[in-house]
């Protein structure tokens, strides 16, 4: 593995569609109220991308420190794991990415908020940075205690979607928590695939993810429930706001999710890595078709 390949592996670019999905969902929901702002969208997207990469780098560093990324690891080989990237180099990259995320976030807040709103989102942004770093880093990383799923649900679902919606609209609608929860469930599903793939290595190194705690058979049922709940929640929102058949466009993704679940149910942990990228991209496709349906209804 070359140095460039090592860094690309650590950046985990295939996770970026998931980061953009919650931003896209919140922006499409704002567009439903004719309050979309392109400049704000671009700033939110930049902040989300830096936060996602920060989380990925911190995850590599933490897993290397705690021994989870060892020679027996099943998933893609990492730069730290292979020795292509040193711990000091990764620390510097984490600091740089944290500064970039903070800079993009501050620019966003100066553009989209003021007063108490600025303070609230500044604190929220700092919490996002802390959550990204502390997932696997530190003396008591919460990812090693099985709390990763809750964090992903909150930050990639509720906070990501509702926060994006508010930055566009300067308001809040309680029913947007339905599609926000749908994104949270799907994001937790991506993490669940990662943890099912790594179940044996995580168990051996004391990383007590939900999958390690419940076992692979129950983890597959849990995964099934996450996908189904996502569709239920987004369908409830669509039903409450239904004015045009275009709003059902997102249902074209249902067969893809069905094929995904069928594959997961019969797959062994060591072969699950391919489903991680699949679910991430399908989630983005769901958001795009959902959003296109919203935009098309304006022309009915």
PDB file of C-alpha atoms in Angstrom:
ATOM      1  CA  UNK A   1       0.000   0.000   0.000  1.00  0.00           C
ATOM      2  CA  UNK A   2       1.398   3.401  -1.038  1.00  0.00           C
ATOM      3  CA  UNK A   3       1.318   6.454   1.215  1.00  0.00           C
ATOM      4  CA  UNK A   4      -1.487   7.968  -0.873  1.00  0.00           C
ATOM      5  CA  UNK A   5      -3.528   4.769  -0.713  1.00  0.00           C
ATOM      6  CA  UNK A   6      -2.966   4.603   3.043  1.00  0.00           C
ATOM      7  CA  UNK A   7      -4.365   8.093   3.556  1.00  0.00           C
ATOM      8  CA  UNK A   8      -7.295   7.467   1.208  1.00  0.00           C
ATOM      9  CA  UNK A   9      -8.102   4.318   3.160  1.00  0.00           C
ATOM     10  CA  UNK A  10      -8.063   6.270   6.429  1.00  0.00           C
ATOM     11  CA  UNK A  11     -10.228   9.054   4.984  1.00  0.00           C
ATOM     12  CA  UNK A  12     -12.880   6.404   4.139  1.00  0.00           C
ATOM     13  CA  UNK A  13     -14.401   8.393   1.291  1.00  0.00           C
ATOM     14  CA  UNK A  14     -17.193   5.842   0.902  1.00  0.00           C
ATOM     15  CA  UNK A  15     -18.714   7.152   4.147  1.00  0.00           C
ATOM     16  CA  UNK A  16     -19.165  10.678   2.776  1.00  0.00           C
ATOM     17  CA  UNK A  17     -22.495   9.951   1.012  1.00  0.00           C
ATOM     18  CA  UNK A  18     -23.942   9.216   4.448  1.00  0.00           C
ATOM     19  CA  UNK A  19     -22.739  12.556   5.812  1.00  0.00           C
ATOM     20  CA  UNK A  20     -24.297  14.344   2.842  1.00  0.00           C
ATOM     21  CA  UNK A  21     -27.560  12.411   3.174  1.00  0.00           C
ATOM     22  CA  UNK A  22     -28.691  14.087   6.402  1.00  0.00           C
ATOM     23  CA  UNK A  23     -27.662  17.504   5.026  1.00  0.00           C
ATOM     24  CA  UNK A  24     -29.600  16.778   1.838  1.00  0.00           C
ATOM     25  CA  UNK A  25     -32.682  15.647   3.750  1.00  0.00           C
ATOM     26  CA  UNK A  26     -32.742  18.776   5.911  1.00  0.00           C
ATOM     27  CA  UNK A  27     -32.240  20.973   2.846  1.00  0.00           C
ATOM     28  CA  UNK A  28     -35.014  19.286   0.848  1.00  0.00           C
ATOM     29  CA  UNK A  29     -37.366  19.680   3.808  1.00  0.00           C
ATOM     30  CA  UNK A  30     -36.495  23.385   3.887  1.00  0.00           C
ATOM     31  CA  UNK A  31     -37.153  23.570   0.138  1.00  0.00           C
ATOM     32  CA  UNK A  32     -40.644  22.205   0.795  1.00  0.00           C
ATOM     33  CA  UNK A  33     -41.279  25.511   2.600  1.00  0.00           C
ATOM     34  CA  UNK A  34     -39.520  27.470  -0.195  1.00  0.00           C
ATOM     35  CA  UNK A  35     -36.689  28.441   2.177  1.00  0.00           C
ATOM     36  CA  UNK A  36     -33.643  26.725   0.633  1.00  0.00           C
ATOM     37  CA  UNK A  37     -30.388  28.725   0.578  1.00  0.00           C
ATOM     38  CA  UNK A  38     -27.589  27.428  -1.674  1.00  0.00           C
ATOM     39  CA  UNK A  39     -24.770  29.238   0.176  1.00  0.00           C
ATOM     40  CA  UNK A  40     -25.902  27.804   3.496  1.00  0.00           C
ATOM     41  CA  UNK A  41     -26.202  24.334   1.945  1.00  0.00           C
ATOM     42  CA  UNK A  42     -22.620  24.452   0.661  1.00  0.00           C
ATOM     43  CA  UNK A  43     -21.284  25.610   4.030  1.00  0.00           C
ATOM     44  CA  UNK A  44     -23.218  22.911   5.903  1.00  0.00           C
ATOM     45  CA  UNK A  45     -21.979  20.290   3.423  1.00  0.00           C
ATOM     46  CA  UNK A  46     -18.344  21.398   3.879  1.00  0.00           C
ATOM     47  CA  UNK A  47     -18.704  21.292   7.667  1.00  0.00           C
ATOM     48  CA  UNK A  48     -20.327  17.846   7.552  1.00  0.00           C
ATOM     49  CA  UNK A  49     -17.610  16.443   5.277  1.00  0.00           C
ATOM     50  CA  UNK A  50     -14.818  17.703   7.550  1.00  0.00           C
ATOM     51  CA  UNK A  51     -16.609  16.280  10.602  1.00  0.00           C
ATOM     52  CA  UNK A  52     -17.048  12.906   8.904  1.00  0.00           C
ATOM     53  CA  UNK A  53     -13.393  12.732   7.888  1.00  0.00           C
ATOM     54  CA  UNK A  54     -12.398  13.824  11.394  1.00  0.00           C
ATOM     55  CA  UNK A  55     -14.467  10.973  12.812  1.00  0.00           C
ATOM     56  CA  UNK A  56     -12.862   8.504  10.398  1.00  0.00           C
ATOM     57  CA  UNK A  57      -9.305   9.579  11.241  1.00  0.00           C
ATOM     58  CA  UNK A  58     -10.021   9.590  14.974  1.00  0.00           C
ATOM     59  CA  UNK A  59     -11.553   6.125  14.635  1.00  0.00           C
ATOM     60  CA  UNK A  60      -8.381   4.816  12.977  1.00  0.00           C
ATOM     61  CA  UNK A  61      -6.210   6.387  15.663  1.00  0.00           C
ATOM     62  CA  UNK A  62      -8.334   5.118  18.553  1.00  0.00           C
ATOM     63  CA  UNK A  63      -8.632   1.586  17.186  1.00  0.00           C
ATOM     64  CA  UNK A  64      -4.879   1.458  16.595  1.00  0.00           C
ATOM     65  CA  UNK A  65      -4.164   2.625  20.153  1.00  0.00           C
ATOM     66  CA  UNK A  66      -6.622   0.142  21.684  1.00  0.00           C
ATOM     67  CA  UNK A  67      -5.522  -2.783  19.491  1.00  0.00           C
ATOM     68  CA  UNK A  68      -8.750  -3.228  17.501  1.00  0.00           C
ATOM     69  CA  UNK A  69      -6.945  -2.656  14.187  1.00  0.00           C
ATOM     70  CA  UNK A  70      -4.532  -5.576  14.297  1.00  0.00           C
ATOM     71  CA  UNK A  71      -3.262  -8.160  11.830  1.00  0.00           C
ATOM     72  CA  UNK A  72      -6.428 -10.259  12.257  1.00  0.00           C
ATOM     73  CA  UNK A  73      -8.789  -7.407  11.327  1.00  0.00           C
ATOM     74  CA  UNK A  74     -11.288  -8.447   8.615  1.00  0.00           C
ATOM     75  CA  UNK A  75     -12.129  -5.099   6.971  1.00  0.00           C
ATOM     76  CA  UNK A  76     -10.024  -2.900   4.666  1.00  0.00           C
ATOM     77  CA  UNK A  77      -6.444  -2.451   5.832  1.00  0.00           C
ATOM     78  CA  UNK A  78      -5.663   0.945   7.344  1.00  0.00           C
ATOM     79  CA  UNK A  79      -2.557   3.099   7.060  1.00  0.00           C
ATOM     80  CA  UNK A  80      -1.829   2.964  10.790  1.00  0.00           C
ATOM     81  CA  UNK A  81      -2.435  -0.764  10.816  1.00  0.00           C
ATOM     82  CA  UNK A  82       0.136  -1.304   8.043  1.00  0.00           C
ATOM     83  CA  UNK A  83       2.661   1.187   9.385  1.00  0.00           C
ATOM     84  CA  UNK A  84       2.350   3.487   6.344  1.00  0.00           C
ATOM     85  CA  UNK A  85       1.104   6.273   8.628  1.00  0.00           C
ATOM     86  CA  UNK A  86       2.658   7.004  12.022  1.00  0.00           C
ATOM     87  CA  UNK A  87       0.715   7.935  15.140  1.00  0.00           C
ATOM     88  CA  UNK A  88       2.169  11.505  15.194  1.00  0.00           C
ATOM     89  CA  UNK A  89       1.185  11.961  11.542  1.00  0.00           C
ATOM     90  CA  UNK A  90      -2.361  10.802  12.278  1.00  0.00           C
ATOM     91  CA  UNK A  91      -2.575  13.092  15.329  1.00  0.00           C
ATOM     92  CA  UNK A  92      -1.547  16.038  13.145  1.00  0.00           C
ATOM     93  CA  UNK A  93      -4.142  15.093  10.539  1.00  0.00           C
ATOM     94  CA  UNK A  94      -6.824  14.899  13.242  1.00  0.00           C
ATOM     95  CA  UNK A  95      -5.877  18.355  14.561  1.00  0.00           C
ATOM     96  CA  UNK A  96      -5.896  19.805  11.033  1.00  0.00           C
ATOM     97  CA  UNK A  97      -9.277  18.283  10.233  1.00  0.00           C
ATOM     98  CA  UNK A  98     -10.737  19.508  13.534  1.00  0.00           C
ATOM     99  CA  UNK A  99      -9.551  23.035  12.710  1.00  0.00           C
ATOM    100  CA  UNK A 100     -11.038  22.818   9.212  1.00  0.00           C
ATOM    101  CA  UNK A 101     -14.366  21.585  10.618  1.00  0.00           C
ATOM    102  CA  UNK A 102     -14.344  24.403  13.185  1.00  0.00           C
ATOM    103  CA  UNK A 103     -13.466  27.004  10.552  1.00  0.00           C
ATOM    104  CA  UNK A 104     -16.189  25.839   8.164  1.00  0.00           C
ATOM    105  CA  UNK A 105     -18.662  25.703  11.035  1.00  0.00           C
ATOM    106  CA  UNK A 106     -17.855  29.233  12.262  1.00  0.00           C
ATOM    107  CA  UNK A 107     -18.238  30.585   8.717  1.00  0.00           C
ATOM    108  CA  UNK A 108     -21.587  28.826   8.484  1.00  0.00           C
ATOM    109  CA  UNK A 109     -22.780  30.274  11.790  1.00  0.00           C
ATOM    110  CA  UNK A 110     -21.756  33.829  10.885  1.00  0.00           C
ATOM    111  CA  UNK A 111     -23.711  33.408   7.641  1.00  0.00           C
ATOM    112  CA  UNK A 112     -26.838  31.696   8.931  1.00  0.00           C
ATOM    113  CA  UNK A 113     -27.295  32.652  12.609  1.00  0.00           C
ATOM    114  CA  UNK A 114     -27.023  35.479  15.108  1.00  0.00           C
ATOM    115  CA  UNK A 115     -27.434  36.115  18.833  1.00  0.00           C
ATOM    116  CA  UNK A 116     -28.511  33.127  20.891  1.00  0.00           C
ATOM    117  CA  UNK A 117     -28.787  31.034  17.733  1.00  0.00           C
ATOM    118  CA  UNK A 118     -25.067  31.529  17.108  1.00  0.00           C
ATOM    119  CA  UNK A 119     -24.213  30.452  20.653  1.00  0.00           C
ATOM    120  CA  UNK A 120     -26.511  27.427  20.516  1.00  0.00           C
ATOM    121  CA  UNK A 121     -25.088  26.125  17.241  1.00  0.00           C
ATOM    122  CA  UNK A 122     -21.530  26.905  18.328  1.00  0.00           C
ATOM    123  CA  UNK A 123     -21.989  24.681  21.371  1.00  0.00           C
ATOM    124  CA  UNK A 124     -23.684  22.051  19.193  1.00  0.00           C
ATOM    125  CA  UNK A 125     -20.813  22.174  16.708  1.00  0.00           C
ATOM    126  CA  UNK A 126     -18.236  21.724  19.466  1.00  0.00           C
ATOM    127  CA  UNK A 127     -20.228  18.725  20.722  1.00  0.00           C
ATOM    128  CA  UNK A 128     -20.143  17.268  17.202  1.00  0.00           C
ATOM    129  CA  UNK A 129     -16.359  17.656  17.072  1.00  0.00           C
ATOM    130  CA  UNK A 130     -16.014  16.093  20.534  1.00  0.00           C
ATOM    131  CA  UNK A 131     -18.304  13.196  19.567  1.00  0.00           C
ATOM    132  CA  UNK A 132     -16.273  12.554  16.409  1.00  0.00           C
ATOM    133  CA  UNK A 133     -13.016  12.409  18.371  1.00  0.00           C
ATOM    134  CA  UNK A 134     -14.194  10.538  21.461  1.00  0.00           C
ATOM    135  CA  UNK A 135     -15.844   7.653  19.602  1.00  0.00           C
ATOM    136  CA  UNK A 136     -12.686   5.545  19.827  1.00  0.00           C
ATOM    137  CA  UNK A 137     -10.135   7.955  21.329  1.00  0.00           C
ATOM    138  CA  UNK A 138      -9.442   8.654  24.994  1.00  0.00           C
ATOM    139  CA  UNK A 139      -9.383   6.483  28.104  1.00  0.00           C
ATOM    140  CA  UNK A 140     -13.102   5.636  27.900  1.00  0.00           C
ATOM    141  CA  UNK A 141     -14.199   5.865  24.247  1.00  0.00           C
ATOM    142  CA  UNK A 142     -17.980   5.532  24.048  1.00  0.00           C
ATOM    143  CA  UNK A 143     -17.750   3.390  20.904  1.00  0.00           C
ATOM    144  CA  UNK A 144     -16.190   0.667  23.043  1.00  0.00           C
ATOM    145  CA  UNK A 145     -19.198   0.685  25.366  1.00  0.00           C
ATOM    146  CA  UNK A 146     -21.863   0.081  22.726  1.00  0.00           C
ATOM    147  CA  UNK A 147     -23.025   3.709  22.542  1.00  0.00           C
ATOM    148  CA  UNK A 148     -21.990   4.295  18.940  1.00  0.00           C
ATOM    149  CA  UNK A 149     -25.434   3.490  17.537  1.00  0.00           C
ATOM    150  CA  UNK A 150     -27.131   6.105  19.717  1.00  0.00           C
ATOM    151  CA  UNK A 151     -24.545   8.728  18.779  1.00  0.00           C
ATOM    152  CA  UNK A 152     -24.919   7.999  15.062  1.00  0.00           C
ATOM    153  CA  UNK A 153     -28.722   8.121  15.311  1.00  0.00           C
ATOM    154  CA  UNK A 154     -28.585  11.507  17.032  1.00  0.00           C
ATOM    155  CA  UNK A 155     -25.874  13.247  14.996  1.00  0.00           C
ATOM    156  CA  UNK A 156     -26.578  11.764  11.544  1.00  0.00           C
ATOM    157  CA  UNK A 157     -30.333  11.810  12.079  1.00  0.00           C
ATOM    158  CA  UNK A 158     -31.934  14.217  14.513  1.00  0.00           C
ATOM    159  CA  UNK A 159     -29.161  16.820  14.797  1.00  0.00           C
ATOM    160  CA  UNK A 160     -28.050  16.637  11.158  1.00  0.00           C
ATOM    161  CA  UNK A 161     -31.494  16.920   9.585  1.00  0.00           C
ATOM    162  CA  UNK A 162     -33.218  19.229  12.096  1.00  0.00           C
ATOM    163  CA  UNK A 163     -30.128  21.420  12.413  1.00  0.00           C
ATOM    164  CA  UNK A 164     -29.838  21.793   8.643  1.00  0.00           C
ATOM    165  CA  UNK A 165     -33.552  22.593   8.387  1.00  0.00           C
ATOM    166  CA  UNK A 166     -33.247  25.299  11.044  1.00  0.00           C
ATOM    167  CA  UNK A 167     -30.175  26.903   9.456  1.00  0.00           C
ATOM    168  CA  UNK A 168     -32.163  27.279   6.213  1.00  0.00           C
ATOM    169  CA  UNK A 169     -35.484  28.315   7.725  1.00  0.00           C
ATOM    170  CA  UNK A 170     -34.644  29.720  11.194  1.00  0.00           C
ATOM    171  CA  UNK A 171     -37.542  27.623  12.413  1.00  0.00           C
ATOM    172  CA  UNK A 172     -38.519  24.130  13.487  1.00  0.00           C
ATOM    173  CA  UNK A 173     -41.362  21.768  12.591  1.00  0.00           C
ATOM    174  CA  UNK A 174     -41.961  18.821  14.905  1.00  0.00           C
ATOM    175  CA  UNK A 175     -42.889  16.456  12.070  1.00  0.00           C
ATOM    176  CA  UNK A 176     -39.457  16.752  10.432  1.00  0.00           C
ATOM    177  CA  UNK A 177     -38.307  14.458  13.247  1.00  0.00           C
ATOM    178  CA  UNK A 178     -39.906  11.643  11.228  1.00  0.00           C
ATOM    179  CA  UNK A 179     -37.541  11.846   8.217  1.00  0.00           C
ATOM    180  CA  UNK A 180     -34.744  12.850  10.612  1.00  0.00           C
ATOM    181  CA  UNK A 181     -35.287   9.607  12.529  1.00  0.00           C
ATOM    182  CA  UNK A 182     -35.378   7.686   9.243  1.00  0.00           C
ATOM    183  CA  UNK A 183     -31.887   8.997   8.423  1.00  0.00           C
ATOM    184  CA  UNK A 184     -30.784   8.137  11.955  1.00  0.00           C
ATOM    185  CA  UNK A 185     -31.970   4.552  11.579  1.00  0.00           C
ATOM    186  CA  UNK A 186     -30.215   4.125   8.223  1.00  0.00           C
ATOM    187  CA  UNK A 187     -27.002   5.663   9.565  1.00  0.00           C
ATOM    188  CA  UNK A 188     -27.120   3.282  12.527  1.00  0.00           C
ATOM    189  CA  UNK A 189     -27.566   0.520   9.957  1.00  0.00           C
ATOM    190  CA  UNK A 190     -24.296   1.481   8.261  1.00  0.00           C
ATOM    191  CA  UNK A 191     -22.505   1.353  11.617  1.00  0.00           C
ATOM    192  CA  UNK A 192     -24.192  -1.972  12.372  1.00  0.00           C
ATOM    193  CA  UNK A 193     -22.765  -3.488   9.173  1.00  0.00           C
ATOM    194  CA  UNK A 194     -19.317  -2.245  10.167  1.00  0.00           C
ATOM    195  CA  UNK A 195     -19.715  -3.793  13.609  1.00  0.00           C
ATOM    196  CA  UNK A 196     -21.086  -7.093  12.266  1.00  0.00           C
ATOM    197  CA  UNK A 197     -18.070  -7.334   9.959  1.00  0.00           C
ATOM    198  CA  UNK A 198     -15.704  -6.675  12.888  1.00  0.00           C
ATOM    199  CA  UNK A 199     -17.551  -8.717  15.518  1.00  0.00           C
ATOM    200  CA  UNK A 200     -14.804 -11.262  16.173  1.00  0.00           C
ATOM    201  CA  UNK A 201     -11.949  -8.732  16.279  1.00  0.00           C
ATOM    202  CA  UNK A 202     -13.953  -6.339  18.444  1.00  0.00           C
ATOM    203  CA  UNK A 203     -14.873  -9.086  20.900  1.00  0.00           C
ATOM    204  CA  UNK A 204     -11.247 -10.162  21.163  1.00  0.00           C
ATOM    205  CA  UNK A 205     -10.033  -6.616  21.932  1.00  0.00           C
ATOM    206  CA  UNK A 206     -12.781  -5.644  24.378  1.00  0.00           C
ATOM    207  CA  UNK A 207     -14.728  -3.369  22.022  1.00  0.00           C
ATOM    208  CA  UNK A 208     -18.251  -4.105  23.281  1.00  0.00           C
ATOM    209  CA  UNK A 209     -20.386  -2.849  20.427  1.00  0.00           C
ATOM    210  CA  UNK A 210     -24.096  -3.643  20.341  1.00  0.00           C
ATOM    211  CA  UNK A 211     -23.282  -6.417  17.878  1.00  0.00           C
ATOM    212  CA  UNK A 212     -20.750  -7.982  20.246  1.00  0.00           C
ATOM    213  CA  UNK A 213     -23.264  -7.761  23.075  1.00  0.00           C
ATOM    214  CA  UNK A 214     -26.199  -9.322  21.195  1.00  0.00           C
ATOM    215  CA  UNK A 215     -24.450 -11.716  18.798  1.00  0.00           C
ATOM    216  CA  UNK A 216     -24.563 -11.908  15.002  1.00  0.00           C
ATOM    217  CA  UNK A 217     -28.014 -13.509  14.663  1.00  0.00           C
ATOM    218  CA  UNK A 218     -29.727 -10.843  16.766  1.00  0.00           C
ATOM    219  CA  UNK A 219     -27.640  -8.145  15.076  1.00  0.00           C
ATOM    220  CA  UNK A 220     -29.084  -9.176  11.710  1.00  0.00           C
ATOM    221  CA  UNK A 221     -32.620  -8.881  13.113  1.00  0.00           C
ATOM    222  CA  UNK A 222     -31.686  -5.502  14.565  1.00  0.00           C
ATOM    223  CA  UNK A 223     -30.443  -4.451  11.127  1.00  0.00           C
ATOM    224  CA  UNK A 224     -33.721  -5.552   9.541  1.00  0.00           C
ATOM    225  CA  UNK A 225     -35.652  -3.475  12.092  1.00  0.00           C
ATOM    226  CA  UNK A 226     -33.531  -0.369  11.402  1.00  0.00           C
ATOM    227  CA  UNK A 227     -34.246  -0.472   7.659  1.00  0.00           C
ATOM    228  CA  UNK A 228     -37.958  -1.145   8.118  1.00  0.00           C
ATOM    229  CA  UNK A 229     -38.334   1.614  10.708  1.00  0.00           C
ATOM    230  CA  UNK A 230     -36.632   4.076   8.355  1.00  0.00           C
ATOM    231  CA  UNK A 231     -39.236   3.377   5.681  1.00  0.00           C
ATOM    232  CA  UNK A 232     -42.090   3.530   8.181  1.00  0.00           C
ATOM    233  CA  UNK A 233     -41.011   6.942   9.517  1.00  0.00           C
ATOM    234  CA  UNK A 234     -40.410   8.523   6.123  1.00  0.00           C
ATOM    235  CA  UNK A 235     -43.744   7.120   4.886  1.00  0.00           C
ATOM    236  CA  UNK A 236     -45.557   8.630   7.870  1.00  0.00           C
ATOM    237  CA  UNK A 237     -44.138  12.038   6.985  1.00  0.00           C
ATOM    238  CA  UNK A 238     -45.064  11.636   3.323  1.00  0.00           C
ATOM    239  CA  UNK A 239     -48.611  10.614   4.223  1.00  0.00           C
ATOM    240  CA  UNK A 240     -49.037  13.685   6.428  1.00  0.00           C
ATOM    241  CA  UNK A 241     -47.767  16.019   3.671  1.00  0.00           C
ATOM    242  CA  UNK A 242     -49.129  14.211   0.629  1.00  0.00           C
ATOM    243  CA  UNK A 243     -50.294  16.449  -2.219  1.00  0.00           C
ATOM    244  CA  UNK A 244     -48.838  14.753  -5.295  1.00  0.00           C
ATOM    245  CA  UNK A 245     -47.913  11.219  -6.467  1.00  0.00           C
ATOM    246  CA  UNK A 246     -44.405  12.553  -7.155  1.00  0.00           C
ATOM    247  CA  UNK A 247     -43.836  12.458  -3.410  1.00  0.00           C
ATOM    248  CA  UNK A 248     -43.877   8.655  -3.591  1.00  0.00           C
ATOM    249  CA  UNK A 249     -40.827   8.635  -5.867  1.00  0.00           C
ATOM    250  CA  UNK A 250     -38.597   7.495  -2.985  1.00  0.00           C
ATOM    251  CA  UNK A 251     -40.364   4.109  -3.109  1.00  0.00           C
ATOM    252  CA  UNK A 252     -38.225   3.203  -6.146  1.00  0.00           C
ATOM    253  CA  UNK A 253     -35.459   2.479  -3.628  1.00  0.00           C
ATOM    254  CA  UNK A 254     -37.549  -0.166  -1.807  1.00  0.00           C
ATOM    255  CA  UNK A 255     -36.378  -3.072  -4.047  1.00  0.00           C
ATOM    256  CA  UNK A 256     -32.741  -2.064  -3.471  1.00  0.00           C
ATOM    257  CA  UNK A 257     -33.246  -2.093   0.286  1.00  0.00           C
ATOM    258  CA  UNK A 258     -35.001  -5.465  -0.014  1.00  0.00           C
ATOM    259  CA  UNK A 259     -32.048  -6.935  -1.932  1.00  0.00           C
ATOM    260  CA  UNK A 260     -29.716  -5.426   0.662  1.00  0.00           C
ATOM    261  CA  UNK A 261     -31.580  -7.052   3.558  1.00  0.00           C
ATOM    262  CA  UNK A 262     -31.769 -10.383   1.749  1.00  0.00           C
ATOM    263  CA  UNK A 263     -27.990 -10.342   1.297  1.00  0.00           C
ATOM    264  CA  UNK A 264     -27.283  -9.318   4.896  1.00  0.00           C
ATOM    265  CA  UNK A 265     -29.462 -12.104   6.314  1.00  0.00           C
ATOM    266  CA  UNK A 266     -27.471 -14.853   4.591  1.00  0.00           C
ATOM    267  CA  UNK A 267     -23.984 -13.300   4.711  1.00  0.00           C
ATOM    268  CA  UNK A 268     -21.161 -14.200   7.054  1.00  0.00           C
ATOM    269  CA  UNK A 269     -19.481 -11.347   8.996  1.00  0.00           C
ATOM    270  CA  UNK A 270     -16.207 -11.581   7.079  1.00  0.00           C
ATOM    271  CA  UNK A 271     -18.016 -10.897   3.784  1.00  0.00           C
ATOM    272  CA  UNK A 272     -20.178  -7.963   4.891  1.00  0.00           C
ATOM    273  CA  UNK A 273     -17.877  -5.102   3.960  1.00  0.00           C
ATOM    274  CA  UNK A 274     -19.447  -4.661   0.501  1.00  0.00           C
ATOM    275  CA  UNK A 275     -22.840  -3.945   2.067  1.00  0.00           C
ATOM    276  CA  UNK A 276     -21.489  -0.915   3.957  1.00  0.00           C
ATOM    277  CA  UNK A 277     -20.909   1.112   0.793  1.00  0.00           C
ATOM    278  CA  UNK A 278     -24.137  -0.259  -0.684  1.00  0.00           C
ATOM    279  CA  UNK A 279     -26.276   0.991   2.203  1.00  0.00           C
ATOM    280  CA  UNK A 280     -24.502   4.356   2.319  1.00  0.00           C
ATOM    281  CA  UNK A 281     -25.158   4.994  -1.391  1.00  0.00           C
ATOM    282  CA  UNK A 282     -28.716   3.661  -1.244  1.00  0.00           C
ATOM    283  CA  UNK A 283     -29.441   6.006   1.654  1.00  0.00           C
ATOM    284  CA  UNK A 284     -28.234   8.933  -0.460  1.00  0.00           C
ATOM    285  CA  UNK A 285     -30.424   7.697  -3.338  1.00  0.00           C
ATOM    286  CA  UNK A 286     -33.414   7.583  -0.979  1.00  0.00           C
ATOM    287  CA  UNK A 287     -32.782  11.195   0.041  1.00  0.00           C
ATOM    288  CA  UNK A 288     -32.385  12.326  -3.575  1.00  0.00           C
ATOM    289  CA  UNK A 289     -35.576  10.634  -4.763  1.00  0.00           C
ATOM    290  CA  UNK A 290     -37.455  11.922  -1.714  1.00  0.00           C
ATOM    291  CA  UNK A 291     -36.189  15.444  -2.421  1.00  0.00           C
ATOM    292  CA  UNK A 292     -36.900  15.295  -6.142  1.00  0.00           C
ATOM    293  CA  UNK A 293     -40.438  14.246  -5.274  1.00  0.00           C
ATOM    294  CA  UNK A 294     -40.780  17.347  -3.096  1.00  0.00           C
ATOM    295  CA  UNK A 295     -39.477  19.636  -5.848  1.00  0.00           C
ATOM    296  CA  UNK A 296     -41.637  18.058  -8.564  1.00  0.00           C
ATOM    297  CA  UNK A 297     -44.837  18.605  -6.602  1.00  0.00           C
ATOM    298  CA  UNK A 298     -44.385  22.366  -7.057  1.00  0.00           C
ATOM    299  CA  UNK A 299     -45.020  21.912 -10.773  1.00  0.00           C
ATOM    300  CA  UNK A 300     -48.262  19.946 -10.376  1.00  0.00           C
TER     301      UNK A 300
END
